[in-house]
PDB file of C-alpha atoms in Angstrom:
ATOM      1  CA  MET A   1      15.407  -6.786 -14.378  1.00 74.00           C
ATOM      2  CA  ASP A   2      18.472  -6.607 -12.151  1.00 82.00           C
ATOM      3  CA  LYS A   3      18.527  -7.756  -8.502  1.00 82.00           C
ATOM      4  CA  THR A   4      17.716  -4.271  -7.179  1.00 81.00           C
ATOM      5  CA  ALA A   5      14.657  -3.943  -9.416  1.00 84.00           C
ATOM      6  CA  ASP A   6      13.479  -7.469  -8.541  1.00 87.00           C
ATOM      7  CA  LEU A   7      13.679  -6.714  -4.816  1.00 85.00           C
ATOM      8  CA  LEU A   8      12.012  -3.292  -5.142  1.00 85.00           C
ATOM      9  CA  LYS A   9       9.193  -4.797  -7.242  1.00 89.00           C
ATOM     10  CA  GLU A  10       8.560  -7.464  -4.623  1.00 89.00           C
ATOM     11  CA  LEU A  11       8.716  -4.984  -1.728  1.00 86.00           C
ATOM     12  CA  THR A  12       6.536  -2.280  -3.294  1.00 86.00           C
ATOM     13  CA  GLU A  13       3.860  -4.699  -4.464  1.00 87.00           C
ATOM     14  CA  ALA A  14       3.473  -6.124  -0.935  1.00 86.00           C
ATOM     15  CA  CYS A  15       0.758  -4.874   1.430  1.00 85.00           C
ATOM     16  CA  GLY A  16       2.234  -2.929   4.307  1.00 87.00           C
ATOM     17  CA  VAL A  17      -0.384  -0.583   5.752  1.00 89.00           C
ATOM     18  CA  PRO A  18      -0.017   0.218   9.488  1.00 88.00           C
ATOM     19  CA  GLY A  19      -0.645  -2.857  11.601  1.00 87.00           C
ATOM     20  CA  HIS A  20      -0.436  -5.168   8.573  1.00 88.00           C
ATOM     21  CA  GLU A  21       3.276  -5.263   7.697  1.00 88.00           C
ATOM     22  CA  ALA A  22       3.604  -9.083   7.693  1.00 88.00           C
ATOM     23  CA  GLU A  23       3.755  -9.340   3.890  1.00 89.00           C
ATOM     24  CA  VAL A  24       6.592  -6.797   3.685  1.00 88.00           C
ATOM     25  CA  ARG A  25       8.392  -8.483   6.598  1.00 88.00           C
ATOM     26  CA  ALA A  26       8.151 -11.842   4.813  1.00 89.00           C
ATOM     27  CA  VAL A  27       9.730 -10.375   1.671  1.00 88.00           C
ATOM     28  CA  VAL A  28      12.659  -9.003   3.670  1.00 84.00           C
ATOM     29  CA  GLN A  29      13.126 -12.291   5.548  1.00 85.00           C
ATOM     30  CA  ARG A  30      12.994 -14.333   2.304  1.00 84.00           C
ATOM     31  CA  HIS A  31      16.048 -12.677   0.818  1.00 77.00           C
ATOM     32  CA  PRO A  32      19.619 -13.630   1.662  1.00 65.00           C
ATOM     33  CA  GLN A  33      21.163 -11.310   4.217  1.00 68.00           C
ATOM     34  CA  PRO A  34      24.621 -10.441   2.859  1.00 68.00           C
ATOM     35  CA  PHE A  35      24.878  -7.406   5.138  1.00 71.00           C
ATOM     36  CA  GLY A  36      24.599  -9.020   8.555  1.00 79.00           C
ATOM     37  CA  THR A  37      22.527 -11.084  10.961  1.00 82.00           C
ATOM     38  CA  LEU A  38      18.758 -10.607  10.790  1.00 84.00           C
ATOM     39  CA  ALA A  39      16.629 -10.828  13.951  1.00 85.00           C
ATOM     40  CA  ARG A  40      13.030 -10.015  14.850  1.00 86.00           C
ATOM     41  CA  ASP A  41      11.906  -8.344  18.068  1.00 87.00           C
ATOM     42  CA  GLN A  42       8.681  -8.940  20.029  1.00 88.00           C
ATOM     43  CA  VAL A  43       6.684  -6.295  18.131  1.00 84.00           C
ATOM     44  CA  GLY A  44       7.689  -7.552  14.671  1.00 83.00           C
ATOM     45  CA  SER A  45      10.509  -5.141  13.863  1.00 84.00           C
ATOM     46  CA  LEU A  46      13.427  -6.550  11.901  1.00 85.00           C
ATOM     47  CA  ILE A  47      16.959  -5.742  13.022  1.00 85.00           C
ATOM     48  CA  CYS A  48      19.981  -6.402  10.881  1.00 82.00           C
ATOM     49  CA  GLU A  49      23.330  -6.205  12.675  1.00 82.00           C
ATOM     50  CA  LEU A  50      26.711  -6.067  10.999  1.00 80.00           C
ATOM     51  CA  THR A  51      29.595  -6.131  13.424  1.00 79.00           C
ATOM     52  CA  GLY A  52      32.709  -4.471  12.071  1.00 81.00           C
ATOM     53  CA  GLY A  53      36.334  -4.898  12.999  1.00 84.00           C
ATOM     54  CA  VAL A  54      36.528  -1.678  15.051  1.00 87.00           C
ATOM     55  CA  GLU A  55      34.592  -0.269  18.016  1.00 84.00           C
ATOM     56  CA  ARG A  56      33.943   3.184  16.473  1.00 87.00           C
ATOM     57  CA  PRO A  57      32.220   4.695  14.604  1.00 85.00           C
ATOM     58  CA  ARG A  58      28.836   3.117  15.202  1.00 80.00           C
ATOM     59  CA  ILE A  59      26.189   3.782  12.575  1.00 79.00           C
ATOM     60  CA  MET A  60      22.484   3.038  12.710  1.00 77.00           C
ATOM     61  CA  LEU A  61      20.212   3.161   9.653  1.00 73.00           C
ATOM     62  CA  VAL A  62      16.496   3.172  10.423  1.00 75.00           C
ATOM     63  CA  GLY A  63      13.541   2.551   8.132  1.00 75.00           C
ATOM     64  CA  HIS A  64       9.975   1.360   8.395  1.00 77.00           C
ATOM     65  CA  MET A  65       7.913  -1.312   6.696  1.00 82.00           C
ATOM     66  CA  ASP A  66       4.514   0.369   6.694  1.00 84.00           C
ATOM     67  CA  GLU A  67       2.935   2.623   4.108  1.00 86.00           C
ATOM     68  CA  ILE A  68      -0.122   4.831   4.065  1.00 88.00           C
ATOM     69  CA  GLY A  69      -3.324   3.041   3.160  1.00 92.00           C
ATOM     70  CA  PHE A  70      -6.903   2.484   4.268  1.00 95.00           C
ATOM     71  CA  MET A  71      -9.158   0.142   6.217  1.00 97.00           C
ATOM     72  CA  VAL A  72     -12.634  -1.075   5.270  1.00 98.00           C
ATOM     73  CA  ARG A  73     -15.029   0.781   7.604  1.00 98.00           C
ATOM     74  CA  HIS A  74     -18.437  -0.254   6.216  1.00 98.00           C
ATOM     75  CA  ILE A  75     -19.975  -2.298   3.408  1.00 98.00           C
ATOM     76  CA  THR A  76     -23.025  -0.604   1.879  1.00 98.00           C
ATOM     77  CA  PRO A  77     -26.160  -2.531   0.879  1.00 98.00           C
ATOM     78  CA  ASP A  78     -25.354  -1.806  -2.798  1.00 96.00           C
ATOM     79  CA  GLY A  79     -21.848  -3.318  -2.557  1.00 97.00           C
ATOM     80  CA  PHE A  80     -19.541  -0.345  -2.041  1.00 98.00           C
ATOM     81  CA  LEU A  81     -16.837  -0.174   0.621  1.00 98.00           C
ATOM     82  CA  ARG A  82     -16.563   2.879   2.840  1.00 98.00           C
ATOM     83  CA  PHE A  83     -13.053   3.339   4.200  1.00 97.00           C
ATOM     84  CA  LEU A  84     -10.902   5.019   6.828  1.00 96.00           C
ATOM     85  CA  PRO A  85      -7.519   6.495   5.928  1.00 94.00           C
ATOM     86  CA  LEU A  86      -4.421   5.066   7.609  1.00 92.00           C
ATOM     87  CA  GLY A  87      -1.918   7.890   7.363  1.00 86.00           C
ATOM     88  CA  GLY A  88      -2.063  11.298   5.765  1.00 84.00           C
ATOM     89  CA  TRP A  89      -4.016  11.375   2.517  1.00 86.00           C
ATOM     90  CA  SER A  90      -4.932  14.428   0.457  1.00 87.00           C
ATOM     91  CA  ASP A  91      -8.533  14.124  -0.718  1.00 88.00           C
ATOM     92  CA  GLN A  92      -7.707  15.569  -4.127  1.00 87.00           C
ATOM     93  CA  VAL A  93      -5.493  12.612  -5.101  1.00 87.00           C
ATOM     94  CA  LEU A  94      -7.806   9.755  -4.102  1.00 92.00           C
ATOM     95  CA  LEU A  95     -10.486   9.614  -6.813  1.00 92.00           C
ATOM     96  CA  GLY A  96      -9.654   7.072  -9.477  1.00 93.00           C
ATOM     97  CA  GLN A  97      -6.865   5.462  -7.458  1.00 92.00           C
ATOM     98  CA  ARG A  98      -6.592   1.715  -7.860  1.00 94.00           C
ATOM     99  CA  VAL A  99      -6.488  -0.143  -4.562  1.00 95.00           C
ATOM    100  CA  ALA A 100      -6.388  -3.708  -3.280  1.00 95.00           C
ATOM    101  CA  VAL A 101      -8.239  -5.050  -0.268  1.00 97.00           C
ATOM    102  CA  GLN A 102      -6.126  -7.623   1.592  1.00 94.00           C
ATOM    103  CA  THR A 103      -8.503 -10.380   2.648  1.00 95.00           C
ATOM    104  CA  THR A 104      -7.846 -13.756   4.254  1.00 94.00           C
ATOM    105  CA  ARG A 105      -8.490 -15.220   0.769  1.00 95.00           C
ATOM    106  CA  GLY A 106      -6.119 -12.893  -1.104  1.00 93.00           C
ATOM    107  CA  LYS A 107      -6.171  -9.474  -2.737  1.00 94.00           C
ATOM    108  CA  ILE A 108      -9.373  -7.997  -4.202  1.00 97.00           C
ATOM    109  CA  LEU A 109      -8.770  -5.124  -6.631  1.00 97.00           C
ATOM    110  CA  GLY A 110     -10.932  -2.021  -6.698  1.00 98.00           C
ATOM    111  CA  VAL A 111     -10.983   1.682  -7.452  1.00 98.00           C
ATOM    112  CA  ILE A 112     -11.840   4.709  -5.320  1.00 97.00           C
ATOM    113  CA  GLY A 113     -14.931   6.511  -6.576  1.00 95.00           C
ATOM    114  CA  ALA A 114     -17.617   8.985  -5.529  1.00 94.00           C
ATOM    115  CA  LYS A 115     -21.079  10.124  -6.553  1.00 88.00           C
ATOM    116  CA  PRO A 116     -21.059  10.497 -10.365  1.00 87.00           C
ATOM    117  CA  PRO A 117     -21.173  14.020 -11.854  1.00 87.00           C
ATOM    118  CA  HIS A 118     -24.689  13.598 -13.290  1.00 89.00           C
ATOM    119  CA  LEU A 119     -26.007  13.076  -9.750  1.00 88.00           C
ATOM    120  CA  THR A 120     -24.245  16.103  -8.242  1.00 89.00           C
ATOM    121  CA  THR A 121     -25.318  19.735  -8.079  1.00 91.00           C
ATOM    122  CA  PRO A 122     -23.355  22.431  -9.941  1.00 91.00           C
ATOM    123  CA  GLU A 123     -21.983  23.598  -6.571  1.00 91.00           C
ATOM    124  CA  GLU A 124     -20.820  20.083  -5.652  1.00 87.00           C
ATOM    125  CA  ARG A 125     -18.980  19.768  -8.992  1.00 87.00           C
ATOM    126  CA  LYS A 126     -16.844  22.808  -8.130  1.00 87.00           C
ATOM    127  CA  LYS A 127     -15.561  21.304  -4.866  1.00 88.00           C
ATOM    128  CA  ILE A 128     -12.968  18.665  -4.094  1.00 86.00           C
ATOM    129  CA  VAL A 129     -14.799  15.554  -2.939  1.00 90.00           C
ATOM    130  CA  ASP A 130     -14.104  14.829   0.731  1.00 90.00           C
ATOM    131  CA  LYS A 131     -12.894  11.272   1.431  1.00 91.00           C
ATOM    132  CA  LYS A 132     -15.998  10.794   3.616  1.00 91.00           C
ATOM    133  CA  GLY A 133     -18.037  10.929   0.394  1.00 92.00           C
ATOM    134  CA  MET A 134     -15.848   8.389  -1.409  1.00 96.00           C
ATOM    135  CA  TYR A 135     -16.095   4.620  -1.588  1.00 97.00           C
ATOM    136  CA  ILE A 136     -14.186   1.677  -2.987  1.00 98.00           C
ATOM    137  CA  ASP A 137     -15.838  -0.109  -5.882  1.00 98.00           C
ATOM    138  CA  ILE A 138     -14.776  -3.750  -6.289  1.00 98.00           C
ATOM    139  CA  GLY A 139     -17.433  -4.476  -8.894  1.00 97.00           C
ATOM    140  CA  ALA A 140     -19.940  -6.022  -6.509  1.00 97.00           C
ATOM    141  CA  GLY A 141     -23.645  -5.210  -6.795  1.00 96.00           C
ATOM    142  CA  SER A 142     -24.660  -6.000  -3.227  1.00 98.00           C
ATOM    143  CA  ARG A 143     -23.361  -6.531   0.283  1.00 97.00           C
ATOM    144  CA  ALA A 144     -23.787 -10.285  -0.220  1.00 98.00           C
ATOM    145  CA  GLU A 145     -21.567 -10.180  -3.314  1.00 98.00           C
ATOM    146  CA  VAL A 146     -18.892  -8.290  -1.373  1.00 98.00           C
ATOM    147  CA  GLU A 147     -19.053 -10.803   1.471  1.00 96.00           C
ATOM    148  CA  ALA A 148     -18.745 -13.666  -1.037  1.00 97.00           C
ATOM    149  CA  THR A 149     -15.328 -12.265  -2.068  1.00 97.00           C
ATOM    150  CA  GLY A 150     -14.089 -12.523   1.521  1.00 97.00           C
ATOM    151  CA  VAL A 151     -13.934  -8.744   2.119  1.00 98.00           C
ATOM    152  CA  ARG A 152     -14.765  -7.862   5.740  1.00 97.00           C
ATOM    153  CA  VAL A 153     -14.957  -4.693   7.807  1.00 98.00           C
ATOM    154  CA  GLY A 154     -11.467  -4.065   9.223  1.00 97.00           C
ATOM    155  CA  ASP A 155      -9.596  -5.459   6.222  1.00 97.00           C
ATOM    156  CA  PRO A 156      -6.566  -3.384   5.197  1.00 96.00           C
ATOM    157  CA  VAL A 157      -6.604  -1.611   1.847  1.00 96.00           C
ATOM    158  CA  PHE A 158      -3.504  -0.396   0.074  1.00 92.00           C
ATOM    159  CA  PRO A 159      -2.773   1.525  -3.126  1.00 91.00           C
ATOM    160  CA  TRP A 160      -2.267  -0.792  -6.087  1.00 90.00           C
ATOM    161  CA  ALA A 161       0.313   0.156  -8.677  1.00 85.00           C
ATOM    162  CA  ASP A 162       2.391  -2.008 -10.941  1.00 85.00           C
ATOM    163  CA  PHE A 163       6.156  -1.673 -10.716  1.00 88.00           C
ATOM    164  CA  HIS A 164       7.733   0.076 -13.708  1.00 86.00           C
ATOM    165  CA  ILE A 165      11.268   0.799 -14.830  1.00 85.00           C
ATOM    166  CA  LEU A 166      11.231   4.224 -16.487  1.00 84.00           C
ATOM    167  CA  ALA A 167      13.106   5.488 -19.543  1.00 81.00           C
ATOM    168  CA  ASN A 168      16.601   5.824 -18.077  1.00 80.00           C
ATOM    169  CA  GLU A 169      16.420   2.247 -16.658  1.00 77.00           C
ATOM    170  CA  ASN A 170      17.678   3.376 -13.205  1.00 75.00           C
ATOM    171  CA  THR A 171      14.452   5.140 -12.197  1.00 81.00           C
ATOM    172  CA  TYR A 172      11.630   3.056 -10.771  1.00 82.00           C
ATOM    173  CA  LEU A 173       7.974   3.960 -10.345  1.00 83.00           C
ATOM    174  CA  SER A 174       5.614   2.166  -8.005  1.00 84.00           C
ATOM    175  CA  LYS A 175       3.797   2.681  -4.768  1.00 79.00           C
ATOM    176  CA  PRO A 176       5.217   3.989  -2.463  1.00 68.00           C
ATOM    177  CA  LEU A 177       8.247   5.287  -4.360  1.00 66.00           C
ATOM    178  CA  MET A 178       9.640   7.039  -7.376  1.00 45.00           C
ATOM    179  CA  THR A 179      13.368   7.245  -7.138  1.00 46.00           C
ATOM    180  CA  ALA A 180      16.620   6.595  -8.972  1.00 45.00           C
ATOM    181  CA  TRP A 181      18.832   3.763  -7.750  1.00 47.00           C
ATOM    182  CA  GLU A 182      22.144   2.361  -8.783  1.00 51.00           C
ATOM    183  CA  PRO A 183      21.871  -1.360  -9.566  1.00 53.00           C
ATOM    184  CA  LEU A 184      23.587  -3.851  -7.196  1.00 48.00           C
TER     185      LEU A 184
END
């Protein structure tokens, strides 16, 4: 991989749901800053300033470190995680999505699921499952097993997708992007 792909892989595989951008911030701060001086403000924003040789024009580029994700809302007695969305999610794209719960002990992988078809009525099978009826399955069989992994109510959850370079080698696929870039 080239330097652009390496950086994008590291950035897109970091957890950055709202209120939990520290991992993304650390990636940005770890890399050399060839474009200017990097500073951090009191709320955690990073500011990179490059002073040119002339007063005008002044240009500001703005971005953000967070991504849409979820938060663990409840742990069921049978070991499933109920969740709250952080950002705008369409219910129809959630089922089967791989996710990771960011715990104090590290990432715990899981998948978003719902009541299986054999337990639903014919009418329920015709409808899009509402996210309130979904859960995250981390493979635990009880609340105690979930707690043993370090997962707690309030933990951030983010989509989990491996970084891929697609066929033309300048198009990258990962969460939260699919775009073409020119290598550095």
